[in-house]
Amino acid sequence: AQSVSQHNHHVILSEAASLELGCNYSYGGTVNLFWYVQYPGQHLQLLLKYFSGDPLVKGIKGFEAEFIKSKFSFNLRKPSVQWSDTAEYFCAVNFKAAGNKLTFGGGTRVLVKP
Amino acid sequence: DVKVTQSSRYLVKRTGEKVFLECVQDMDHENMFWYRQDPGLGLRLIYFSYDVKMKEKGDIPEGYSVSREKKERFSLILESASTNQTSMYLCASSSDPAKGYEQYFGPGTRLTVT
């Protein structure tokens, strides 16, 4: 079965530190890739997405992600975090062979200390 | 902007009660989804629908059913609520294939079954 893994369940870091969240998926076929964020008390919203083209994609709020096809990975990065980046982050994959569904990773809770 | 609304933010029900969760989207999307969100497990797909009166089981359909009588509305039904169905329930709708099936989420309903 197709699956999505996020390596870290919890990350704690200080403001201005760099952030990298790992995401790997199980399937070698064609995929569309997403990172969603859920700020405390808010609904999930899209950070960025990759369908094709340049494997380095930029999203909102200074986030970027790199698709490495050979590693089945789509890691999320931010060079310098702020307290307002405290949130839960979810990687999601549309496995094209599975149609119109998304498969989500388990999420990573990020706490940025001021 | 896409808007997905859910009928309640918080709900408390007793074991054995029948529970209805409603979701409405205003963007004429074909696809709609129901997930439950639990700590450490990410989002797990319960049911989805790709057209009016059409439904497909997701990964964890047991104990749930759905109804889609109109394109904009997708209901999740707990026939006989149990304590292990205490969770956050998220509804989503998705856009066309050109956007890679990007999903838009509602604010969630936190259901407590006592």
PDB file of N, CA, C and O in Angstrom, chain A residues 63-92:
ATOM      1  N   PHE A  63       8.883  29.379   3.063  1.00  0.00           N
ATOM      2  CA  PHE A  63       9.133  27.942   3.011  1.00  0.00           C
ATOM      3  C   PHE A  63       9.494  27.502   1.598  1.00  0.00           C
ATOM      4  O   PHE A  63       9.041  28.080   0.611  1.00  0.00           O
ATOM      5  N   GLU A  64      10.293  26.447   1.521  1.00  0.00           N
ATOM      6  CA  GLU A  64      10.601  25.824   0.252  1.00  0.00           C
ATOM      7  C   GLU A  64      10.715  24.320   0.464  1.00  0.00           C
ATOM      8  O   GLU A  64      10.862  23.851   1.603  1.00  0.00           O
ATOM      9  N   ALA A  65      10.616  23.570  -0.620  1.00  0.00           N
ATOM     10  CA  ALA A  65      10.744  22.122  -0.525  1.00  0.00           C
ATOM     11  C   ALA A  65      11.451  21.621  -1.766  1.00  0.00           C
ATOM     12  O   ALA A  65      11.331  22.200  -2.846  1.00  0.00           O
ATOM     13  N   GLU A  66      12.183  20.520  -1.584  1.00  0.00           N
ATOM     14  CA  GLU A  66      12.919  19.935  -2.690  1.00  0.00           C
ATOM     15  C   GLU A  66      12.452  18.514  -2.939  1.00  0.00           C
ATOM     16  O   GLU A  66      12.430  17.687  -2.014  1.00  0.00           O
ATOM     17  N   PHE A  67      12.087  18.242  -4.166  1.00  0.00           N
ATOM     18  CA  PHE A  67      11.679  16.905  -4.588  1.00  0.00           C
ATOM     19  C   PHE A  67      12.912  16.179  -5.100  1.00  0.00           C
ATOM     20  O   PHE A  67      13.569  16.642  -6.042  1.00  0.00           O
ATOM     21  N   ILE A  68      13.241  15.051  -4.452  1.00  0.00           N
ATOM     22  CA  ILE A  68      14.337  14.226  -4.931  1.00  0.00           C
ATOM     23  C   ILE A  68      13.730  12.886  -5.322  1.00  0.00           C
ATOM     24  O   ILE A  68      13.429  12.036  -4.464  1.00  0.00           O
ATOM     25  N   LYS A  69      13.557  12.715  -6.620  1.00  0.00           N
ATOM     26  CA  LYS A  69      12.829  11.550  -7.117  1.00  0.00           C
ATOM     27  C   LYS A  69      13.521  10.249  -6.735  1.00  0.00           C
ATOM     28  O   LYS A  69      12.870   9.272  -6.363  1.00  0.00           O
ATOM     29  N   SER A  70      14.855  10.228  -6.813  1.00  0.00           N
ATOM     30  CA  SER A  70      15.605   9.000  -6.552  1.00  0.00           C
ATOM     31  C   SER A  70      15.485   8.564  -5.099  1.00  0.00           C
ATOM     32  O   SER A  70      15.686   7.395  -4.776  1.00  0.00           O
ATOM     33  N   LYS A  71      15.183   9.500  -4.227  1.00  0.00           N
ATOM     34  CA  LYS A  71      15.048   9.190  -2.798  1.00  0.00           C
ATOM     35  C   LYS A  71      13.591   9.160  -2.352  1.00  0.00           C
ATOM     36  O   LYS A  71      13.323   8.985  -1.158  1.00  0.00           O
ATOM     37  N   PHE A  72      12.675   9.349  -3.270  1.00  0.00           N
ATOM     38  CA  PHE A  72      11.243   9.413  -2.937  1.00  0.00           C
ATOM     39  C   PHE A  72      11.018  10.395  -1.782  1.00  0.00           C
ATOM     40  O   PHE A  72      10.294  10.098  -0.833  1.00  0.00           O
ATOM     41  N   SER A  73      11.663  11.538  -1.858  1.00  0.00           N
ATOM     42  CA  SER A  73      11.575  12.473  -0.740  1.00  0.00           C
ATOM     43  C   SER A  73      11.101  13.846  -1.201  1.00  0.00           C
ATOM     44  O   SER A  73      11.266  14.235  -2.356  1.00  0.00           O
ATOM     45  N   PHE A  74      10.517  14.558  -0.257  1.00  0.00           N
ATOM     46  CA  PHE A  74      10.023  15.919  -0.501  1.00  0.00           C
ATOM     47  C   PHE A  74      10.156  16.672   0.824  1.00  0.00           C
ATOM     48  O   PHE A  74       9.199  16.869   1.552  1.00  0.00           O
ATOM     49  N   ASN A  75      11.372  17.092   1.123  1.00  0.00           N
ATOM     50  CA  ASN A  75      11.660  17.708   2.417  1.00  0.00           C
ATOM     51  C   ASN A  75      11.348  19.197   2.410  1.00  0.00           C
ATOM     52  O   ASN A  75      11.613  19.906   1.437  1.00  0.00           O
ATOM     53  N   LEU A  76      10.844  19.651   3.522  1.00  0.00           N
ATOM     54  CA  LEU A  76      10.446  21.054   3.684  1.00  0.00           C
ATOM     55  C   LEU A  76      11.550  21.792   4.441  1.00  0.00           C
ATOM     56  O   LEU A  76      12.108  21.265   5.404  1.00  0.00           O
ATOM     57  N   ARG A  77      11.832  23.016   4.012  1.00  0.00           N
ATOM     58  CA  ARG A  77      12.893  23.794   4.661  1.00  0.00           C
ATOM     59  C   ARG A  77      12.475  25.247   4.846  1.00  0.00           C
ATOM     60  O   ARG A  77      11.659  25.777   4.073  1.00  0.00           O
ATOM     61  N   LYS A  78      13.056  25.839   5.892  1.00  0.00           N
ATOM     62  CA  LYS A  78      12.962  27.282   6.068  1.00  0.00           C
ATOM     63  C   LYS A  78      14.272  27.730   6.708  1.00  0.00           C
ATOM     64  O   LYS A  78      14.660  27.174   7.739  1.00  0.00           O
ATOM     65  N   PRO A  79      14.946  28.698   6.129  1.00  0.00           N
ATOM     66  CA  PRO A  79      16.279  29.067   6.618  1.00  0.00           C
ATOM     67  C   PRO A  79      16.282  29.679   8.022  1.00  0.00           C
ATOM     68  O   PRO A  79      17.222  29.480   8.778  1.00  0.00           O
ATOM     69  N   SER A  80      15.212  30.402   8.360  1.00  0.00           N
ATOM     70  CA  SER A  80      15.205  31.115   9.634  1.00  0.00           C
ATOM     71  C   SER A  80      13.763  31.202  10.132  1.00  0.00           C
ATOM     72  O   SER A  80      12.945  31.924   9.575  1.00  0.00           O
ATOM     73  N   VAL A  81      13.466  30.423  11.169  1.00  0.00           N
ATOM     74  CA  VAL A  81      12.078  30.350  11.621  1.00  0.00           C
ATOM     75  C   VAL A  81      11.738  31.490  12.573  1.00  0.00           C
ATOM     76  O   VAL A  81      12.604  32.081  13.213  1.00  0.00           O
ATOM     77  N   GLN A  82      10.432  31.734  12.654  1.00  0.00           N
ATOM     78  CA  GLN A  82       9.911  32.725  13.591  1.00  0.00           C
ATOM     79  C   GLN A  82       8.953  32.032  14.554  1.00  0.00           C
ATOM     80  O   GLN A  82       8.458  30.925  14.276  1.00  0.00           O
ATOM     81  N   TRP A  83       8.677  32.701  15.658  1.00  0.00           N
ATOM     82  CA  TRP A  83       7.750  32.142  16.642  1.00  0.00           C
ATOM     83  C   TRP A  83       6.410  31.785  15.980  1.00  0.00           C
ATOM     84  O   TRP A  83       5.771  30.791  16.309  1.00  0.00           O
ATOM     85  N   SER A  84       6.008  32.586  15.001  1.00  0.00           N
ATOM     86  CA  SER A  84       4.721  32.364  14.331  1.00  0.00           C
ATOM     87  C   SER A  84       4.707  31.120  13.441  1.00  0.00           C
ATOM     88  O   SER A  84       3.653  30.754  12.915  1.00  0.00           O
ATOM     89  N   ASP A  85       5.853  30.464  13.281  1.00  0.00           N
ATOM     90  CA  ASP A  85       5.883  29.204  12.527  1.00  0.00           C
ATOM     91  C   ASP A  85       5.519  28.002  13.395  1.00  0.00           C
ATOM     92  O   ASP A  85       5.475  26.870  12.886  1.00  0.00           O
ATOM     93  N   THR A  86       5.260  28.238  14.649  1.00  0.00           N
ATOM     94  CA  THR A  86       4.772  27.167  15.521  1.00  0.00           C
ATOM     95  C   THR A  86       3.468  26.627  14.960  1.00  0.00           C
ATOM     96  O   THR A  86       2.484  27.356  14.802  1.00  0.00           O
ATOM     97  N   ALA A  87       3.466  25.332  14.640  1.00  0.00           N
ATOM     98  CA  ALA A  87       2.322  24.743  13.938  1.00  0.00           C
ATOM     99  C   ALA A  87       2.579  23.250  13.775  1.00  0.00           C
ATOM    100  O   ALA A  87       3.627  22.733  14.145  1.00  0.00           O
ATOM    101  N   GLU A  88       1.591  22.569  13.195  1.00  0.00           N
ATOM    102  CA  GLU A  88       1.786  21.177  12.792  1.00  0.00           C
ATOM    103  C   GLU A  88       1.864  21.149  11.265  1.00  0.00           C
ATOM    104  O   GLU A  88       1.047  21.795  10.579  1.00  0.00           O
ATOM    105  N   TYR A  89       2.821  20.400  10.758  1.00  0.00           N
ATOM    106  CA  TYR A  89       3.091  20.365   9.324  1.00  0.00           C
ATOM    107  C   TYR A  89       2.835  18.944   8.809  1.00  0.00           C
ATOM    108  O   TYR A  89       3.279  17.959   9.409  1.00  0.00           O
ATOM    109  N   PHE A  90       2.120  18.888   7.689  1.00  0.00           N
ATOM    110  CA  PHE A  90       1.749  17.606   7.101  1.00  0.00           C
ATOM    111  C   PHE A  90       2.233  17.525   5.659  1.00  0.00           C
ATOM    112  O   PHE A  90       1.980  18.428   4.853  1.00  0.00           O
ATOM    113  N   CYS A  91       2.896  16.428   5.359  1.00  0.00           N
ATOM    114  CA  CYS A  91       3.248  16.114   3.986  1.00  0.00           C
ATOM    115  C   CYS A  91       2.114  15.273   3.400  1.00  0.00           C
ATOM    116  O   CYS A  91       1.545  14.414   4.106  1.00  0.00           O
ATOM    117  N   ALA A  92       1.768  15.502   2.146  1.00  0.00           N
ATOM    118  CA  ALA A  92       0.699  14.742   1.506  1.00  0.00           C
ATOM    119  C   ALA A  92       1.096  14.419   0.072  1.00  0.00           C
ATOM    120  O   ALA A  92       1.758  15.235  -0.595  1.00  0.00           O
TER     121      ALA A  92
END
